[in-house]
Amino acid sequence: MAVVHALDDYYLAITLLITIAYQLFFFSIAYSLKFDKLTDFAGGTNFVWLAVITLAFSGHHHARQIVVSLFIMLWGARLSGFLLFRIVKTGKDDRFDDKRDKFFSFLGFWVFQMIWVWTVSLPVTVLNSPNVTKFRQPAFGTGRDIAGVILFAAGFILESVSDVQKYRFRSDPANKGKVCDVGFFTWTRHPNYFGEIIIQFSIFMIAVSPSAYGYVTGQAYRAQYATILGPFFLTLLLMFVSGLTLQERPGAKKRYQSGNHWESFLRYTKRTSILIPFPPRLYEPMPTFLKRTVFLEFPIYVFDPAKHADQSKVREREVEEGMDVGQDAVRGSNEGLARGQQ
């Protein structure tokens, strides 16, 4: 099959244009119809299309190209399918309550999604590009390849199974408001995030093998190693933009102010690693210094009621609870009096 040369020989421009067009198409539907159900579906399936197109354009179907392309397709398809299923069940996405009616605010999310898709796809895009496939390739099955496959399998299982575990836990009415501490959530508060990070680094590890073993040289060598930007970008995104920063302190603040299983949540955070899976019995007594450094539980994630809580809301809740307790006491006294009169 002939190689397709599209705009540049790293496929950077063509994949960017495809991503922009694909996301704008779904944005137009979502904004016009105020429809949330396609947002995450558009992101996940975009990865699939970029892998399919660049693999088809490459004209070379080495085993390594096929494996990494299939890996990112499998990950993107699973992620988009699960998120589509979840949003169909829930009905709407709360993330867009303050954005879906504002054109530029809503568009901003989609632009960020474009950057996310294009950047994270870089290891696969460059591996499939003519500037890399023109070199002789090492046979698939190197130490890096095997390690990458094992890491991908571990990350995929961790992410996909934890998504199901959390969904099933929250779907049970008996668990309403409770802390999800089942399955993989026993060892880490965010197993799906950790799994996703492992997946992207495993894909990079396999994709960069031609350069790591000296088969690819020159500018293409540097380009392949530069694609580590993809997994690093995803990691920074999950740790400092849309993942942990939106889940940890805001979630703790909401529970504290509402009194929603706050004590059990506090015990859970003390014994469970924020991201890296680790046995709870060993994590709980660990010095705070190690938790804040080695285990990445940085101060920006930590909730301090004295600094971060809205004390007026706490007092309102306590007053309401006090009134409820008082009413229960009066009701109990009246019932006791009535029985005594009988």
PDB file of N, CA, C and O in Angstrom, residues 112 116 190 192-194 196-198 201 231-250 273-276 291-302:
ATOM      1  N   PHE A 112     -10.400  22.890  24.447  1.00  0.00           N
ATOM      2  CA  PHE A 112      -9.492  22.154  25.333  1.00  0.00           C
ATOM      3  C   PHE A 112      -9.524  20.663  25.013  1.00  0.00           C
ATOM      4  O   PHE A 112      -8.491  19.983  25.069  1.00  0.00           O
ATOM      5  N   TRP A 116      -6.424  18.166  24.044  1.00  0.00           N
ATOM      6  CA  TRP A 116      -6.250  16.900  24.757  1.00  0.00           C
ATOM      7  C   TRP A 116      -6.124  15.726  23.783  1.00  0.00           C
ATOM      8  O   TRP A 116      -5.168  14.930  23.876  1.00  0.00           O
ATOM      9  N   HIS A 190      -8.397   7.177  43.503  1.00  0.00           N
ATOM     10  CA  HIS A 190      -8.662   7.430  42.084  1.00  0.00           C
ATOM     11  C   HIS A 190      -7.983   6.375  41.202  1.00  0.00           C
ATOM     12  O   HIS A 190      -7.080   6.688  40.418  1.00  0.00           O
ATOM     13  N   ASN A 192      -9.078   4.880  38.576  1.00  0.00           N
ATOM     14  CA  ASN A 192      -9.292   5.105  37.133  1.00  0.00           C
ATOM     15  C   ASN A 192      -8.282   6.109  36.574  1.00  0.00           C
ATOM     16  O   ASN A 192      -7.772   5.931  35.456  1.00  0.00           O
ATOM     17  N   TYR A 193      -7.959   7.137  37.337  1.00  0.00           N
ATOM     18  CA  TYR A 193      -6.958   8.110  36.886  1.00  0.00           C
ATOM     19  C   TYR A 193      -5.584   7.460  36.779  1.00  0.00           C
ATOM     20  O   TYR A 193      -4.853   7.677  35.813  1.00  0.00           O
ATOM     21  N   PHE A 194      -5.226   6.681  37.794  1.00  0.00           N
ATOM     22  CA  PHE A 194      -3.916   6.034  37.779  1.00  0.00           C
ATOM     23  C   PHE A 194      -3.824   5.055  36.603  1.00  0.00           C
ATOM     24  O   PHE A 194      -2.787   4.979  35.921  1.00  0.00           O
ATOM     25  N   GLU A 196      -5.399   5.257  33.759  1.00  0.00           N
ATOM     26  CA  GLU A 196      -5.312   6.025  32.519  1.00  0.00           C
ATOM     27  C   GLU A 196      -3.885   6.545  32.285  1.00  0.00           C
ATOM     28  O   GLU A 196      -3.393   6.541  31.151  1.00  0.00           O
ATOM     29  N   ILE A 197      -3.242   6.970  33.341  1.00  0.00           N
ATOM     30  CA  ILE A 197      -1.863   7.448  33.219  1.00  0.00           C
ATOM     31  C   ILE A 197      -0.945   6.308  32.785  1.00  0.00           C
ATOM     32  O   ILE A 197      -0.105   6.467  31.888  1.00  0.00           O
ATOM     33  N   ILE A 198      -1.100   5.141  33.398  1.00  0.00           N
ATOM     34  CA  ILE A 198      -0.284   3.981  33.033  1.00  0.00           C
ATOM     35  C   ILE A 198      -0.499   3.611  31.564  1.00  0.00           C
ATOM     36  O   ILE A 198       0.452   3.279  30.844  1.00  0.00           O
ATOM     37  N   PHE A 201       1.472   6.052  29.216  1.00  0.00           N
ATOM     38  CA  PHE A 201       2.922   5.849  29.263  1.00  0.00           C
ATOM     39  C   PHE A 201       3.310   4.505  28.643  1.00  0.00           C
ATOM     40  O   PHE A 201       4.389   4.381  28.061  1.00  0.00           O
ATOM     41  N   PRO A 231       1.688  11.642  27.156  1.00  0.00           N
ATOM     42  CA  PRO A 231       1.382  11.113  28.490  1.00  0.00           C
ATOM     43  C   PRO A 231       1.636  12.111  29.614  1.00  0.00           C
ATOM     44  O   PRO A 231       0.916  12.108  30.617  1.00  0.00           O
ATOM     45  N   PHE A 232       2.644  12.984  29.462  1.00  0.00           N
ATOM     46  CA  PHE A 232       2.883  13.995  30.494  1.00  0.00           C
ATOM     47  C   PHE A 232       1.732  14.999  30.543  1.00  0.00           C
ATOM     48  O   PHE A 232       1.311  15.432  31.624  1.00  0.00           O
ATOM     49  N   PHE A 233       1.226  15.384  29.379  1.00  0.00           N
ATOM     50  CA  PHE A 233       0.107  16.316  29.329  1.00  0.00           C
ATOM     51  C   PHE A 233      -1.115  15.712  30.018  1.00  0.00           C
ATOM     52  O   PHE A 233      -1.806  16.372  30.795  1.00  0.00           O
ATOM     53  N   LEU A 234      -1.397  14.441  29.739  1.00  0.00           N
ATOM     54  CA  LEU A 234      -2.527  13.770  30.376  1.00  0.00           C
ATOM     55  C   LEU A 234      -2.348  13.726  31.888  1.00  0.00           C
ATOM     56  O   LEU A 234      -3.295  13.979  32.646  1.00  0.00           O
ATOM     57  N   THR A 235      -1.127  13.417  32.333  1.00  0.00           N
ATOM     58  CA  THR A 235      -0.860  13.346  33.770  1.00  0.00           C
ATOM     59  C   THR A 235      -1.073  14.697  34.442  1.00  0.00           C
ATOM     60  O   THR A 235      -1.715  14.791  35.505  1.00  0.00           O
ATOM     61  N   LEU A 236      -0.556  15.752  33.836  1.00  0.00           N
ATOM     62  CA  LEU A 236      -0.742  17.095  34.387  1.00  0.00           C
ATOM     63  C   LEU A 236      -2.212  17.487  34.385  1.00  0.00           C
ATOM     64  O   LEU A 236      -2.696  18.135  35.326  1.00  0.00           O
ATOM     65  N   LEU A 237      -2.908  17.084  33.342  1.00  0.00           N
ATOM     66  CA  LEU A 237      -4.341  17.380  33.245  1.00  0.00           C
ATOM     67  C   LEU A 237      -5.107  16.731  34.393  1.00  0.00           C
ATOM     68  O   LEU A 237      -5.928  17.376  35.063  1.00  0.00           O
ATOM     69  N   LEU A 238      -4.845  15.452  34.640  1.00  0.00           N
ATOM     70  CA  LEU A 238      -5.558  14.732  35.687  1.00  0.00           C
ATOM     71  C   LEU A 238      -5.153  15.182  37.085  1.00  0.00           C
ATOM     72  O   LEU A 238      -5.966  15.160  38.011  1.00  0.00           O
ATOM     73  N   MET A 239      -3.905  15.614  37.240  1.00  0.00           N
ATOM     74  CA  MET A 239      -3.432  15.985  38.571  1.00  0.00           C
ATOM     75  C   MET A 239      -3.690  17.443  38.934  1.00  0.00           C
ATOM     76  O   MET A 239      -3.884  17.762  40.112  1.00  0.00           O
ATOM     77  N   PHE A 240      -3.706  18.334  37.924  1.00  0.00           N
ATOM     78  CA  PHE A 240      -3.751  19.757  38.257  1.00  0.00           C
ATOM     79  C   PHE A 240      -4.834  20.569  37.553  1.00  0.00           C
ATOM     80  O   PHE A 240      -4.966  21.759  37.814  1.00  0.00           O
ATOM     81  N   VAL A 241      -5.608  19.950  36.654  1.00  0.00           N
ATOM     82  CA  VAL A 241      -6.611  20.731  35.924  1.00  0.00           C
ATOM     83  C   VAL A 241      -8.016  20.171  36.117  1.00  0.00           C
ATOM     84  O   VAL A 241      -8.846  20.772  36.792  1.00  0.00           O
ATOM     85  N   SER A 242      -8.298  19.020  35.528  1.00  0.00           N
ATOM     86  CA  SER A 242      -9.677  18.537  35.510  1.00  0.00           C
ATOM     87  C   SER A 242      -9.916  17.294  36.355  1.00  0.00           C
ATOM     88  O   SER A 242     -11.032  16.796  36.405  1.00  0.00           O
ATOM     89  N   GLY A 243      -8.886  16.769  37.013  1.00  0.00           N
ATOM     90  CA  GLY A 243      -9.055  15.544  37.760  1.00  0.00           C
ATOM     91  C   GLY A 243      -9.057  15.744  39.258  1.00  0.00           C
ATOM     92  O   GLY A 243     -10.077  16.070  39.863  1.00  0.00           O
ATOM     93  N   LEU A 244      -7.904  15.561  39.873  1.00  0.00           N
ATOM     94  CA  LEU A 244      -7.806  15.592  41.328  1.00  0.00           C
ATOM     95  C   LEU A 244      -8.186  16.936  41.924  1.00  0.00           C
ATOM     96  O   LEU A 244      -8.811  16.993  42.991  1.00  0.00           O
ATOM     97  N   THR A 245      -7.836  18.033  41.254  1.00  0.00           N
ATOM     98  CA  THR A 245      -8.146  19.357  41.815  1.00  0.00           C
ATOM     99  C   THR A 245      -9.644  19.619  41.878  1.00  0.00           C
ATOM    100  O   THR A 245     -10.100  20.404  42.712  1.00  0.00           O
ATOM    101  N   LEU A 246     -10.413  18.978  41.007  1.00  0.00           N
ATOM    102  CA  LEU A 246     -11.868  19.152  41.030  1.00  0.00           C
ATOM    103  C   LEU A 246     -12.559  18.132  41.924  1.00  0.00           C
ATOM    104  O   LEU A 246     -13.724  18.319  42.291  1.00  0.00           O
ATOM    105  N   GLN A 247     -11.834  17.056  42.275  1.00  0.00           N
ATOM    106  CA  GLN A 247     -12.436  15.991  43.067  1.00  0.00           C
ATOM    107  C   GLN A 247     -12.104  16.087  44.556  1.00  0.00           C
ATOM    108  O   GLN A 247     -12.992  15.893  45.395  1.00  0.00           O
ATOM    109  N   GLU A 248     -10.866  16.388  44.870  1.00  0.00           N
ATOM    110  CA  GLU A 248     -10.413  16.254  46.244  1.00  0.00           C
ATOM    111  C   GLU A 248     -10.926  17.349  47.184  1.00  0.00           C
ATOM    112  O   GLU A 248     -11.839  17.119  47.958  1.00  0.00           O
ATOM    113  N   ARG A 249     -10.334  18.534  47.128  1.00  0.00           N
ATOM    114  CA  ARG A 249     -10.735  19.589  48.060  1.00  0.00           C
ATOM    115  C   ARG A 249     -12.200  20.006  47.892  1.00  0.00           C
ATOM    116  O   ARG A 249     -12.921  20.127  48.898  1.00  0.00           O
ATOM    117  N   PRO A 250     -12.694  20.220  46.655  1.00  0.00           N
ATOM    118  CA  PRO A 250     -14.111  20.570  46.506  1.00  0.00           C
ATOM    119  C   PRO A 250     -15.045  19.482  47.030  1.00  0.00           C
ATOM    120  O   PRO A 250     -16.077  19.781  47.637  1.00  0.00           O
ATOM    121  N   SER A 273      -4.416   6.005  49.761  1.00  0.00           N
ATOM    122  CA  SER A 273      -3.557   6.822  48.899  1.00  0.00           C
ATOM    123  C   SER A 273      -4.402   7.586  47.886  1.00  0.00           C
ATOM    124  O   SER A 273      -5.397   7.066  47.376  1.00  0.00           O
ATOM    125  N   ILE A 274      -4.000   8.810  47.570  1.00  0.00           N
ATOM    126  CA  ILE A 274      -4.763   9.639  46.653  1.00  0.00           C
ATOM    127  C   ILE A 274      -4.716   9.123  45.213  1.00  0.00           C
ATOM    128  O   ILE A 274      -5.707   9.185  44.486  1.00  0.00           O
ATOM    129  N   LEU A 275      -3.578   8.566  44.796  1.00  0.00           N
ATOM    130  CA  LEU A 275      -3.439   8.159  43.394  1.00  0.00           C
ATOM    131  C   LEU A 275      -2.727   6.815  43.228  1.00  0.00           C
ATOM    132  O   LEU A 275      -3.253   5.913  42.574  1.00  0.00           O
ATOM    133  N   ILE A 276      -1.534   6.668  43.794  1.00  0.00           N
ATOM    134  CA  ILE A 276      -0.742   5.449  43.623  1.00  0.00           C
ATOM    135  C   ILE A 276      -1.288   4.350  44.537  1.00  0.00           C
ATOM    136  O   ILE A 276      -1.345   4.528  45.752  1.00  0.00           O
ATOM    137  N   LYS A 291       3.518  11.139  52.454  1.00  0.00           N
ATOM    138  CA  LYS A 291       2.259  11.229  51.730  1.00  0.00           C
ATOM    139  C   LYS A 291       2.235  12.450  50.810  1.00  0.00           C
ATOM    140  O   LYS A 291       1.716  12.392  49.692  1.00  0.00           O
ATOM    141  N   ARG A 292       2.825  13.549  51.290  1.00  0.00           N
ATOM    142  CA  ARG A 292       2.798  14.798  50.516  1.00  0.00           C
ATOM    143  C   ARG A 292       3.832  14.816  49.387  1.00  0.00           C
ATOM    144  O   ARG A 292       3.753  15.651  48.507  1.00  0.00           O
ATOM    145  N   THR A 293       4.780  13.888  49.422  1.00  0.00           N
ATOM    146  CA  THR A 293       5.844  13.891  48.410  1.00  0.00           C
ATOM    147  C   THR A 293       5.799  12.640  47.547  1.00  0.00           C
ATOM    148  O   THR A 293       5.358  12.678  46.400  1.00  0.00           O
ATOM    149  N   VAL A 294       6.217  11.519  48.108  1.00  0.00           N
ATOM    150  CA  VAL A 294       6.294  10.274  47.341  1.00  0.00           C
ATOM    151  C   VAL A 294       4.932   9.859  46.800  1.00  0.00           C
ATOM    152  O   VAL A 294       4.821   9.407  45.653  1.00  0.00           O
ATOM    153  N   PHE A 295       3.878  10.036  47.586  1.00  0.00           N
ATOM    154  CA  PHE A 295       2.547   9.595  47.178  1.00  0.00           C
ATOM    155  C   PHE A 295       1.678  10.720  46.608  1.00  0.00           C
ATOM    156  O   PHE A 295       0.475  10.539  46.411  1.00  0.00           O
ATOM    157  N   LEU A 296       2.301  11.872  46.339  1.00  0.00           N
ATOM    158  CA  LEU A 296       1.704  12.934  45.521  1.00  0.00           C
ATOM    159  C   LEU A 296       0.452  13.588  46.105  1.00  0.00           C
ATOM    160  O   LEU A 296      -0.296  14.255  45.385  1.00  0.00           O
ATOM    161  N   GLU A 297       0.220  13.439  47.404  1.00  0.00           N
ATOM    162  CA  GLU A 297      -0.936  14.105  48.008  1.00  0.00           C
ATOM    163  C   GLU A 297      -0.529  15.535  48.391  1.00  0.00           C
ATOM    164  O   GLU A 297      -0.362  15.880  49.549  1.00  0.00           O
ATOM    165  N   PHE A 298      -0.410  16.362  47.367  1.00  0.00           N
ATOM    166  CA  PHE A 298       0.088  17.716  47.533  1.00  0.00           C
ATOM    167  C   PHE A 298      -0.888  18.584  48.337  1.00  0.00           C
ATOM    168  O   PHE A 298      -2.093  18.309  48.382  1.00  0.00           O
ATOM    169  N   PRO A 299      -0.390  19.653  48.969  1.00  0.00           N
ATOM    170  CA  PRO A 299      -1.246  20.526  49.783  1.00  0.00           C
ATOM    171  C   PRO A 299      -2.451  21.101  49.031  1.00  0.00           C
ATOM    172  O   PRO A 299      -3.471  21.390  49.657  1.00  0.00           O
ATOM    173  N   ILE A 300      -2.353  21.242  47.701  1.00  0.00           N
ATOM    174  CA  ILE A 300      -3.489  21.808  46.951  1.00  0.00           C
ATOM    175  C   ILE A 300      -4.704  20.893  46.983  1.00  0.00           C
ATOM    176  O   ILE A 300      -5.822  21.340  46.697  1.00  0.00           O
ATOM    177  N   TYR A 301      -4.516  19.623  47.340  1.00  0.00           N
ATOM    178  CA  TYR A 301      -5.636  18.687  47.405  1.00  0.00           C
ATOM    179  C   TYR A 301      -6.242  18.607  48.801  1.00  0.00           C
ATOM    180  O   TYR A 301      -7.353  18.105  48.969  1.00  0.00           O
ATOM    181  N   VAL A 302      -5.490  19.074  49.806  1.00  0.00           N
ATOM    182  CA  VAL A 302      -5.895  18.874  51.202  1.00  0.00           C
ATOM    183  C   VAL A 302      -6.931  19.912  51.622  1.00  0.00           C
ATOM    184  O   VAL A 302      -6.761  21.110  51.388  1.00  0.00           O
TER     185      VAL A 302
END
